[in-house]
Coordinates of C-alpha atoms in Angstrom, one line a residue:
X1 CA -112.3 -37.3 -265.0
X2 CA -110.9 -34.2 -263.2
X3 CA -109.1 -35.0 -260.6
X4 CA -107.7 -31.0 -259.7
X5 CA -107.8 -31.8 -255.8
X6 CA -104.8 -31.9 -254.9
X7 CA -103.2 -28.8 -256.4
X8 CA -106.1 -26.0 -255.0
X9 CA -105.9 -27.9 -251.5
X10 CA -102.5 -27.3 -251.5
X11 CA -102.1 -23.5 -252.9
X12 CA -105.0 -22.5 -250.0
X13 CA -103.6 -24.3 -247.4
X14 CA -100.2 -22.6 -247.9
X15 CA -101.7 -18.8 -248.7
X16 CA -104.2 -19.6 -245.6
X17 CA -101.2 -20.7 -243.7
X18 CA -99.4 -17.2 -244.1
X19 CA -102.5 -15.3 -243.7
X20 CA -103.6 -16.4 -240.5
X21 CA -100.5 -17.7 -239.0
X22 CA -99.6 -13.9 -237.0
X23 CA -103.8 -14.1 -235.7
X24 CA -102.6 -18.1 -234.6
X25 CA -99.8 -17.6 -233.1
X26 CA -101.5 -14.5 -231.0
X27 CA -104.4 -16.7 -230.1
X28 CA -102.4 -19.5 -229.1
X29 CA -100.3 -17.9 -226.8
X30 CA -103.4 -15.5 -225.3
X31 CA -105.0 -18.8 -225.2
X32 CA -102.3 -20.2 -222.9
X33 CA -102.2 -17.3 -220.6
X34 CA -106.1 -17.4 -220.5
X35 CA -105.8 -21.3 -219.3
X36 CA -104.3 -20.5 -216.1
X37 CA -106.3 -17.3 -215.1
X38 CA -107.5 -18.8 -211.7
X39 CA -104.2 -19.5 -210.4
X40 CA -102.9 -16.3 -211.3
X41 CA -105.6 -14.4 -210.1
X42 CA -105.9 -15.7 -207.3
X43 CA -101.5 -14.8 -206.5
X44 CA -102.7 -11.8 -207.8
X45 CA -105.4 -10.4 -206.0
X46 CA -105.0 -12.9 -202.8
X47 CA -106.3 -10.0 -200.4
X48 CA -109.7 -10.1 -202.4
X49 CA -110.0 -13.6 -203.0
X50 CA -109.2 -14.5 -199.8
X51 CA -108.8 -11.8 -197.3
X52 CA -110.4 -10.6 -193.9
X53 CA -112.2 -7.4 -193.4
X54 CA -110.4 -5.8 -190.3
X55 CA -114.0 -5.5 -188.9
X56 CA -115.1 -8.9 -186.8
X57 CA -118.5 -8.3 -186.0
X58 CA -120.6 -10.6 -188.4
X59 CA -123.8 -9.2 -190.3
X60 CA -126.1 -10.8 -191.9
X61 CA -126.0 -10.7 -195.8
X62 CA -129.0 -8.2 -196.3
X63 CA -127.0 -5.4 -194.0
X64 CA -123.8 -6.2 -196.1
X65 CA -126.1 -5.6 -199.6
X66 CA -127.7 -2.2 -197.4
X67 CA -124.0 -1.2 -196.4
X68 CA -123.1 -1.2 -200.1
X69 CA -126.2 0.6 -201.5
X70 CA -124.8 2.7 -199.1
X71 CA -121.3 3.2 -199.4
X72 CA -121.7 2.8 -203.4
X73 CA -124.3 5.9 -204.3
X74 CA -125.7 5.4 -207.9
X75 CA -124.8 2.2 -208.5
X76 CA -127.3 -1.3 -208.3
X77 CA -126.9 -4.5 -207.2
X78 CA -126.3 -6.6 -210.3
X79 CA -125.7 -10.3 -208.6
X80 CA -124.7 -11.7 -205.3
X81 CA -121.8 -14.4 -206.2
X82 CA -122.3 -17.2 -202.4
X83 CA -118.7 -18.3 -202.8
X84 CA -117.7 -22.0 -201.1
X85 CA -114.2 -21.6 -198.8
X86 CA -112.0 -20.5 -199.3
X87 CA -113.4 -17.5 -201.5
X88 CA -114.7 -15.0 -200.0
X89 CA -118.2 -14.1 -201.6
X90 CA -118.3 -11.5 -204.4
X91 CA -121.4 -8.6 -205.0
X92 CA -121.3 -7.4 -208.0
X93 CA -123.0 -3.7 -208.8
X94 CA -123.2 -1.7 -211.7
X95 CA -124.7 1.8 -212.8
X96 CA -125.9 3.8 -215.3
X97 CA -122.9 4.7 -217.0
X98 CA -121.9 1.0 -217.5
X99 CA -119.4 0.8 -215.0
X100 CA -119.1 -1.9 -212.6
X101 CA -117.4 -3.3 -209.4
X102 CA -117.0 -6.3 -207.7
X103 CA -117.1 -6.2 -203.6
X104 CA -115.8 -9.1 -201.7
X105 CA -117.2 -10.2 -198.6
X106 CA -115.6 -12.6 -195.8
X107 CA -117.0 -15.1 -194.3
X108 CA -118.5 -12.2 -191.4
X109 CA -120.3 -10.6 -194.6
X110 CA -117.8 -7.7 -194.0
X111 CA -116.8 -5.8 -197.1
X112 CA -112.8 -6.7 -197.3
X113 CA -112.3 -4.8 -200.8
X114 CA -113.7 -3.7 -204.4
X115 CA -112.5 -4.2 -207.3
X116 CA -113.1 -3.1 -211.0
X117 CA -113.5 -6.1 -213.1
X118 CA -112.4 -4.6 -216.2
X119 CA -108.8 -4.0 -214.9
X120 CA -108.0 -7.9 -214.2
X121 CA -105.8 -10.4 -215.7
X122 CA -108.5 -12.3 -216.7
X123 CA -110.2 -9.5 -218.6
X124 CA -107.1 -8.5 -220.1
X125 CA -106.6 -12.3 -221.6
X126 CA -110.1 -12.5 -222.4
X127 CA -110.5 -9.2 -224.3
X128 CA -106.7 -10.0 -225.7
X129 CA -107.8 -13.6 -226.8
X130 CA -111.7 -12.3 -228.9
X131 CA -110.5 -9.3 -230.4
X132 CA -106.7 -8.3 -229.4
X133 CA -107.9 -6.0 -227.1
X134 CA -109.2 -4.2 -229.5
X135 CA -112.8 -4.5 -228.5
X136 CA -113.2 -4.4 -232.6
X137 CA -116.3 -6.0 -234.0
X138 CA -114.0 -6.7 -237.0
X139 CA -111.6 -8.3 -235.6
X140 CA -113.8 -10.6 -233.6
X141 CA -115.2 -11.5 -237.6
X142 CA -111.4 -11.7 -238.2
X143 CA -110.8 -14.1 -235.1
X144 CA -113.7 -16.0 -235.9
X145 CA -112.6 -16.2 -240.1
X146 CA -109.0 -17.4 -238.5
X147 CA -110.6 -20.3 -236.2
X148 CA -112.4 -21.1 -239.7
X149 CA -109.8 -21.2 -241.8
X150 CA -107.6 -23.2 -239.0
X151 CA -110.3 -26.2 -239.9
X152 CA -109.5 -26.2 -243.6
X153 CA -105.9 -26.1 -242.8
X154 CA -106.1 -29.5 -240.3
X155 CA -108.9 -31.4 -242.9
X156 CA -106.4 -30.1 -245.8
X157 CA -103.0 -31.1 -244.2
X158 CA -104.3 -34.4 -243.3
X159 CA -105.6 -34.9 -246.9
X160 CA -101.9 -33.8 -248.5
X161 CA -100.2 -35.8 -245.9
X162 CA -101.6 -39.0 -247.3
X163 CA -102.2 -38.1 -251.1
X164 CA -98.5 -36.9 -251.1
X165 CA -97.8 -40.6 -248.9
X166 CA -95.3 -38.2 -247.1
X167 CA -95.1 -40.5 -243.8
X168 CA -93.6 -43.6 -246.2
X169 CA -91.5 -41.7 -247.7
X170 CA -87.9 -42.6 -247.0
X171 CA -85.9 -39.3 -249.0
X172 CA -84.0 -37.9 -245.8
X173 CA -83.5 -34.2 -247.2
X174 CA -83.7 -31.6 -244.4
X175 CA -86.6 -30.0 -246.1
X176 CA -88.6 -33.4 -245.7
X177 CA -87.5 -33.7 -242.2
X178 CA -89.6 -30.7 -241.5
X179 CA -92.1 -31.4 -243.3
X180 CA -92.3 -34.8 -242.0
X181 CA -92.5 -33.4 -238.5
X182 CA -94.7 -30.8 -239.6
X183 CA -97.5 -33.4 -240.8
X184 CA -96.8 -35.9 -237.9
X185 CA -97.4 -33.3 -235.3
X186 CA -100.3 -32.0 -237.4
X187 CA -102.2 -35.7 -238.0
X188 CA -101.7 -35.9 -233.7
X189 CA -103.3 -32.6 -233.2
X190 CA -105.9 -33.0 -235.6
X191 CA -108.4 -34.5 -233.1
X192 CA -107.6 -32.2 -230.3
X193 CA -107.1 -29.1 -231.9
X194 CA -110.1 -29.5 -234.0
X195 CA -112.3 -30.1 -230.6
X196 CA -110.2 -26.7 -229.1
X197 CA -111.5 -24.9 -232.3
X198 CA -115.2 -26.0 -232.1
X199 CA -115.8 -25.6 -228.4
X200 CA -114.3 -21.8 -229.2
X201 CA -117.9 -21.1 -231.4
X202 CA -120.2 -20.0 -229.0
X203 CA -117.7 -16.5 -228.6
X204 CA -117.5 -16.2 -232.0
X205 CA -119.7 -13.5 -233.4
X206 CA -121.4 -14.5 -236.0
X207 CA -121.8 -18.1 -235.9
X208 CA -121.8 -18.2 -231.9
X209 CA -124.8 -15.6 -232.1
X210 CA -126.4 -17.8 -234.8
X211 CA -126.4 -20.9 -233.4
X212 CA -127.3 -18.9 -229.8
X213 CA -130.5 -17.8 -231.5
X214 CA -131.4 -21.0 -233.1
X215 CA -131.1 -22.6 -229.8
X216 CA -133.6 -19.9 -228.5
X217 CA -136.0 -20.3 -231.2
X218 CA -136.1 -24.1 -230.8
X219 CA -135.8 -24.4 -226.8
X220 CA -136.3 -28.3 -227.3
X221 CA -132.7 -28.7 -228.6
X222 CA -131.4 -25.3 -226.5
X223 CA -131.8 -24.2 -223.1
X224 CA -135.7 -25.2 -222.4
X225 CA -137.8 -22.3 -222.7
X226 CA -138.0 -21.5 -219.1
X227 CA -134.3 -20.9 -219.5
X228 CA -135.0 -18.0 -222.2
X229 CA -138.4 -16.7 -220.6
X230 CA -138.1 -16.9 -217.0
X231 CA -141.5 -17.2 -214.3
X232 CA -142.8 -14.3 -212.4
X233 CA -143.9 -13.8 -209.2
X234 CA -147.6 -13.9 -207.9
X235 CA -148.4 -10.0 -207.2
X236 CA -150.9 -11.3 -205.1
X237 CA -148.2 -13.6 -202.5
X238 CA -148.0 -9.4 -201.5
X239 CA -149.0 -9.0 -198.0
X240 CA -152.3 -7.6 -197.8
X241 CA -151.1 -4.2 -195.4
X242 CA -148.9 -3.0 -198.4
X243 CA -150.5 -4.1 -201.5
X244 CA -151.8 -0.7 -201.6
X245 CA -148.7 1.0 -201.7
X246 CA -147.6 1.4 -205.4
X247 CA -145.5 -0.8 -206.9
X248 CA -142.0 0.0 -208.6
X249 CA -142.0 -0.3 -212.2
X250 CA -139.4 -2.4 -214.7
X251 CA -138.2 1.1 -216.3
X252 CA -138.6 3.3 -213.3
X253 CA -135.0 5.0 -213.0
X254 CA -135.7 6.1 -209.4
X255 CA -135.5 2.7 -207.8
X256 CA -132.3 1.8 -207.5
X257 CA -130.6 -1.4 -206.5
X258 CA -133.1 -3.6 -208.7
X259 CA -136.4 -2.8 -206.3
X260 CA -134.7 -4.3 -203.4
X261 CA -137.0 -2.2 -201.2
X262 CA -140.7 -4.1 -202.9
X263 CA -143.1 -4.2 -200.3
X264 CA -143.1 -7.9 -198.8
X265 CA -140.2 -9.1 -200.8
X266 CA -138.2 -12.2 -199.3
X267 CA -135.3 -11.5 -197.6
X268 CA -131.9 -12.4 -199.2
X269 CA -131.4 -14.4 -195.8
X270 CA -134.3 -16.2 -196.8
X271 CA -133.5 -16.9 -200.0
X272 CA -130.2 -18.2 -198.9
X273 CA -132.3 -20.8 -197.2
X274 CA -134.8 -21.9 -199.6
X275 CA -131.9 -22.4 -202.0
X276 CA -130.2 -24.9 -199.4
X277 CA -133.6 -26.5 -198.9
X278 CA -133.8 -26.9 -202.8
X279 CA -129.9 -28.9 -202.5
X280 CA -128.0 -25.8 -204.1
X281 CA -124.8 -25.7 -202.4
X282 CA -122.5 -23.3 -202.4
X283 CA -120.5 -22.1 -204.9
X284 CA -124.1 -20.4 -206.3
X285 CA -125.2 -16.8 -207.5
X286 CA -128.1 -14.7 -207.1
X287 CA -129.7 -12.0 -209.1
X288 CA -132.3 -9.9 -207.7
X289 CA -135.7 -9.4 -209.2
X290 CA -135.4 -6.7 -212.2
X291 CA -139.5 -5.5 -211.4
X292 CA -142.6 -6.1 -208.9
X293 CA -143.6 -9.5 -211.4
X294 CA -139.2 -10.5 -211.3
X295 CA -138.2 -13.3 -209.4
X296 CA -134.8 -14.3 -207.3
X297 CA -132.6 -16.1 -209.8
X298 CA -130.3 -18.5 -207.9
X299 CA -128.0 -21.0 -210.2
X300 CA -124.4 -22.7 -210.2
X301 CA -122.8 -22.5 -213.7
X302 CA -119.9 -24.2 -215.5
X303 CA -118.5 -21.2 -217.7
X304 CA -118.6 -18.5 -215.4
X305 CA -115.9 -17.1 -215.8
X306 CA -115.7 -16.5 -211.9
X307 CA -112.6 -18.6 -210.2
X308 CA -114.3 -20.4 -207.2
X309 CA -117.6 -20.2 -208.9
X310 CA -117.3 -22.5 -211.9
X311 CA -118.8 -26.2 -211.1
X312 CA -119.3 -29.5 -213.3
X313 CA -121.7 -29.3 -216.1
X314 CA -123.8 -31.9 -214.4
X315 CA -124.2 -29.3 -211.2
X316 CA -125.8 -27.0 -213.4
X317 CA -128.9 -25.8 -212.2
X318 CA -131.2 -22.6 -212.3
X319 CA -134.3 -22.3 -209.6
X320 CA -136.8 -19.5 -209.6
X321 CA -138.0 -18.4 -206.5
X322 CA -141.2 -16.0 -206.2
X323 CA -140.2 -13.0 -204.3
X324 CA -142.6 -12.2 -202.1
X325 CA -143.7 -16.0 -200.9
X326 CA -140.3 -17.4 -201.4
X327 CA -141.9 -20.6 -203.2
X328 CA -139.5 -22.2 -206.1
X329 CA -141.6 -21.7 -209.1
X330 CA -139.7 -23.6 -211.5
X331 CA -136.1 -25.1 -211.9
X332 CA -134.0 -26.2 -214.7
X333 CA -131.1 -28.8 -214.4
X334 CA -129.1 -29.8 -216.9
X335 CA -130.4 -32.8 -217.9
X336 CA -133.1 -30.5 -219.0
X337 CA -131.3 -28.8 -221.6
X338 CA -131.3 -29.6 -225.1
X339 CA -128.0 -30.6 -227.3
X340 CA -126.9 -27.3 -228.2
X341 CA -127.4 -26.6 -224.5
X342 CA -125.3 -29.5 -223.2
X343 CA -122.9 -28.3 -226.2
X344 CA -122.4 -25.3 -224.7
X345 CA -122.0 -25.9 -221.3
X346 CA -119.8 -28.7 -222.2
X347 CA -117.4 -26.8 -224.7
X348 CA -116.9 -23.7 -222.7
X349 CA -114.7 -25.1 -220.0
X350 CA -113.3 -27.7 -221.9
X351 CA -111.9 -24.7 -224.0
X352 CA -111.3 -22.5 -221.2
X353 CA -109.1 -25.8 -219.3
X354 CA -111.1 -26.3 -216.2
X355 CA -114.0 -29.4 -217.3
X356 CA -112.0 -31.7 -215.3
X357 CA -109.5 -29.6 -213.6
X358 CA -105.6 -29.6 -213.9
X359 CA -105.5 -32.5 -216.4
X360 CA -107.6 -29.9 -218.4
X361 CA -105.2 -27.2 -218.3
X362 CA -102.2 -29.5 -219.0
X363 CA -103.9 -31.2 -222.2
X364 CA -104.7 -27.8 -223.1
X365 CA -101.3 -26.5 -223.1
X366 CA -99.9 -29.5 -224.4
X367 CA -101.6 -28.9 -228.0
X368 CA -101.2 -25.0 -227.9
X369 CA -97.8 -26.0 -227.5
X370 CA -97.6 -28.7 -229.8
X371 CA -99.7 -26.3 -232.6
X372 CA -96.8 -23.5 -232.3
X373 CA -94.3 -26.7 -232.9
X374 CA -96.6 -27.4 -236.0
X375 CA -96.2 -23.7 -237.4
X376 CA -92.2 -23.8 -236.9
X377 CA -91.6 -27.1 -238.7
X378 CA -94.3 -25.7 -241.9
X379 CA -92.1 -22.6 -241.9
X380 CA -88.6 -24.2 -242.0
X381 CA -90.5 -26.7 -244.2
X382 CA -90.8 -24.1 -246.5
X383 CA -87.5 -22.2 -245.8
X384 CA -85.6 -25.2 -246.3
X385 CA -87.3 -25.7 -249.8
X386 CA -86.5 -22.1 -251.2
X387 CA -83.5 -21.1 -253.4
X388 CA -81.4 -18.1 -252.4
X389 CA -83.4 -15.3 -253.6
X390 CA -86.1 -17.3 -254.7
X391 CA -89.7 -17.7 -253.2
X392 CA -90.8 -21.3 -252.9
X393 CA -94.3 -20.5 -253.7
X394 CA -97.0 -23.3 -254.5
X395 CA -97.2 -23.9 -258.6
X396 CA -100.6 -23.2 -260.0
X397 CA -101.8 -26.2 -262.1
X398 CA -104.1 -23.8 -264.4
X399 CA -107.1 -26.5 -264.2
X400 CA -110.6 -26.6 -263.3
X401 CA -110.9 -27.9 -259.6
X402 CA -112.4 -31.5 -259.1
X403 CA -115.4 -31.9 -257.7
X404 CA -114.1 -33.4 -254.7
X405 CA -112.4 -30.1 -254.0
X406 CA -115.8 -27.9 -254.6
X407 CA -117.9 -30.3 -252.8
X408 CA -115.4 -30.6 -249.6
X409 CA -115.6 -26.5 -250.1
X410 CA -119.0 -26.0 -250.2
X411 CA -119.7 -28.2 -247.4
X412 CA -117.1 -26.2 -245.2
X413 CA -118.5 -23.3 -246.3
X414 CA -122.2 -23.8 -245.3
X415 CA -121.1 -25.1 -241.8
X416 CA -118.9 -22.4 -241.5
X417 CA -120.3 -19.0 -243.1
X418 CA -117.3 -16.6 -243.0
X419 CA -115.4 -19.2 -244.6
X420 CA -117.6 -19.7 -247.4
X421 CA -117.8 -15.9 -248.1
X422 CA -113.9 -16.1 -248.3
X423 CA -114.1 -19.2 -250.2
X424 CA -116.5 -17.9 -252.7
X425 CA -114.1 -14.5 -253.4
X426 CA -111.2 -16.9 -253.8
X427 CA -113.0 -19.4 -256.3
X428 CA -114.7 -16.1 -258.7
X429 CA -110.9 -14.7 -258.7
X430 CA -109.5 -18.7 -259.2
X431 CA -112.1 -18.8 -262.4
X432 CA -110.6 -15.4 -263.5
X433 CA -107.4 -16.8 -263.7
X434 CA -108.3 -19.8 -265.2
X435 CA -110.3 -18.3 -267.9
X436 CA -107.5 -15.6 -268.8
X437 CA -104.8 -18.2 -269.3
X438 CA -106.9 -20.8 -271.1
X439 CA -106.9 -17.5 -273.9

C-alpha cells in the first residue's frame, strides 16, 4: 500500500508557506489596523462624529434632507443613517458620476460637516485589507487563493506535527526549538485562525459571490425571499387630488433625490414614527423609495460597516413601509433568515472584531499576533536547518501520492475552488516529474 502522504503534504506546505507568506503577513497586519477602525475614527474625525452645528435652531429631518438637495446640486439621497447618542446622524448622497458624501447631522438636524467616504481610515484598511489598495480584481482572486491556501497550511501543519510526533520529541537542537514553537503555536491557532479565515468568505470574490447567489437562489437557507425581492407600495394608497398627476418613473434621470417629491408620499418624520411604533430603535437606516411602486426601507444591521450603526446579529431587522399610506407591508428579523444568512451576519463581525465588543477585538489581535509568531518561528525553523550556502529545501520522495493525500486534496479543492485550480496545476506538473524520473 502507498503510503506517499507525508512527503507531498510536506513539500506544499513549505512552497505554499513561501508563496503566500508576503500576502499573510500584509493581511495580518491590515487586518489588525482594520480591527480597531471605530476607535480610530472616531479620534479621527471627532468633529463629524460628534460635533455641533454652530446653528441652534432645530429643524425637523425632512428640512435637513431639503437643505441638502439644496446645498448639494446633482447629487441624491442614497440613505438616511438615525444614529443613537452620541453619533450624530449620517445622510449619505451620491450622484451620477459615482461619487459620494456623507453629511452629519446633530442632534438639532443641523448639517455639522461632509465628508467623502472614500478618503477614511476605514476605507483605506478596508480597500488595503481585499486587494492592497489596488482595487485589482486579480488580486482580490489572489487574496482569496492566499486565505485558501492558509487552510491547507493549518489542516497540513497539524497533520506533520503529529505524523512527525514532533511535540514528544525530546532532541533539544535550536532548529527543533523553532520548530517546536512553530507547531505548538500553530496546533493553538488552528481553531481560531481557521474560524478568522472562514468568516472572511463572503468578501471573497469568487466563492463569497457564489455562495451569495446560492443563498439567493434558495431563499429557504439565505435571506428569505422578501430579503432579495422587496414589497411595493399600493399606487392606489395615492391621495385621490394628485393621482392624476403623472408619476415619476424608476429610470427617469430628471427626478432627482430618489422621487422624494411623489405626490402623497409619507413624510420622513413620519416614517421615523412608524419605525418606533414597529420597536426599531435607534441606531437604524433608511433608504428612500427608488420609484412611484418603491417602498421606505428602514433596518438595523450587524456588518455595517458604519461605527455607531453596527448592532447584535439578533437586532437585525428590515421593515417595509408603503410610501404613501405609511403601513409596514412586510418585515424580516433574523430569526427569519436561513443558515447561510445567519452565517453571514454572524461571521462578518466576528471577523471585523466587534460581535461582542472589546473582548472581540482583543481575541482578534491576539491570534493575528500570535499567527505572525507562527511565521517567525517556521522561518528560523528553517534558517536554523540550512548549511552555509546551502538551501534547506524539502526532499522530493519521487513516488506516487497516497490516496489519503488526493482524497484530503480533492476534498479541499471542491470546497474551496481556487485551490483546487492550483491544486490540479501542481498535481499534472507533480505527474510530470514523476513520470520523467521513473525513465
Amino acid at each position: 500500500m502507498n503510503n506517499n502522504t507525508f512527503n507531498p503534504f510536506r513539500r506544499l506546505h513549505f512552497y505554499a508557506a513561501w508563496f503566500i507568506t508576503p500576502l499573510l503577513i500584509t493581511l495580518t497586519l491590515s487586518g489588525i489596523g482594520f480591527l480597531f477602525y471605530p476607535e480610530v475614527e472616531s479620534y479621527l474625525y471627532e468633529k463629524e462624529f460628534f460635533g455641533m452645528s454652530e446653528t441652534k435652531e432645530t429643524q425637523s429631518m425632512d428640512e435637513a434632507i431639503k437643505e441638502i438637495s439644496a446645498k448639494y446640486e446633482g447629487y441624491s439621497i442614497g440613505k438616511i443613517s438615525m444614529m443613537e447618542e452620541p453619533y450624530n446622524s449620517r445622510v449619505t448622497i451620491s450622484n451620477e458620476n459615482g461619487d459620494s458624501r456623507t453629511i452629519f447631522l446633530d442632534d438639532s438636524n443641523q448639517i455639522v460637516s461632509s465628508q467623502d467616504p472614500s478618503n477614511t481610515y476605514s476605507y483605506f484598511m478596508r480597500n488595503f485589507h481585499s486587494s492592497l489598495l489596488t482595487e485589482s480584481t486579480f488580486m482580490r482572486y489572489l487574496v482569496e487563493l492566499t486565505a485558501c491556501w492558509t487552510v491547507f497550511l493549518i489542516i497540513s501543519g497539524i497533520y506533520m506535527t503529529f505524523k512527525k510526533k514532533l511535540l514528544a520529541n525530546k532532541n533539544k537542537s535550536k532548529s527543533l526549538k523553532f520548530q517546536k514553537a512553530h507547531a505548538i503555536l500553530g496546533l493553538a491557532l488552528a481553531i481560531p485562525l481557521m474560524v478568522i479565515v472562514i468568516t472572511g468568505i463572503p468578501w471573497s470574490v469568487f466563492m463569497g459571490s457564489q455562495i451569495a447567489k446560492f443563498g439567493q437562489e434558495h431563499p429557504e437557507i439565505g435571506r428569505t425571499e422578501l430579503r432579495y425581492t422587496p414589497p411595493q407600495s399600493d399606487v392606489d394608497e395615492i391621495p385621490w387630488a394628485t393621482r392624476s398627476l403623472n408619476q415619476p418613473a424608476s429610470d427617469d434621470k430628471t427626478e432627482a433625490n430618489n422621487n422624494l417629491n411623489n405626490p402623497g408620499q409619507q413624510s420622513l418624520e413620519s416614517v421615523i414614527a412608524k419605525a418606533q411604533d414597529e420597536k426599531i430603535s435607534r441606531p437604524f437606516s433608511i433608504v428612500y423609495p427608488a420609484d412611484e411602486k418603491g417602498v421606505f426601507t428602514v433596518s438595523k444591521g450587524s456588518n455595517t460597516g458604519v461605527p455607531g450603526l453596527d448592532v447584535s446579529p439578533y437586532e437585525e431587522t428590515t421593515a417595509y413601509f408603503d410610501q404613501y399610506s405609511g403601513n409596514v407591508i412586510a418585515k424580516i428579523n433574523f430569526e427569519d433568515y436561513g443558515i447561510i444568512g445567519k452565517w453571514f451576519t454572524w461571521g462578518i463581525p466576528l471577523h471585523e472584531g466587534h460581535l461582542f465588543g472589546m473582548p472581540n477585538k482583543i481575541l482578534n489581535l491576539v491570534v493575528c499576533i500570535a499567527f505572525l509568531g507562527a511565521i517567525t518561528m517556521g522561518f528560523l525553523s528553517w534558517m536554523r536547518r540550512m548549511k552555509q550556502g546551502e538551501s534547506k529545501t524539502p526532499r522530493r520522495v519521487n513516488k506516487q501520492w497516497s490516496l489519503v493525500a488526493i482524497l484530503a486534496l480533492f476534498i479541499l479543492g471542491i470546497i474551496m475552488p481556487l485551490f483546487g485550480i492550483s491544486i490540479l496545476i501542481i498535481f499534472v506538473v507533480e505527474t510530470i516529474i514523476y513520470f520523467s524520473k521513473k525513465k
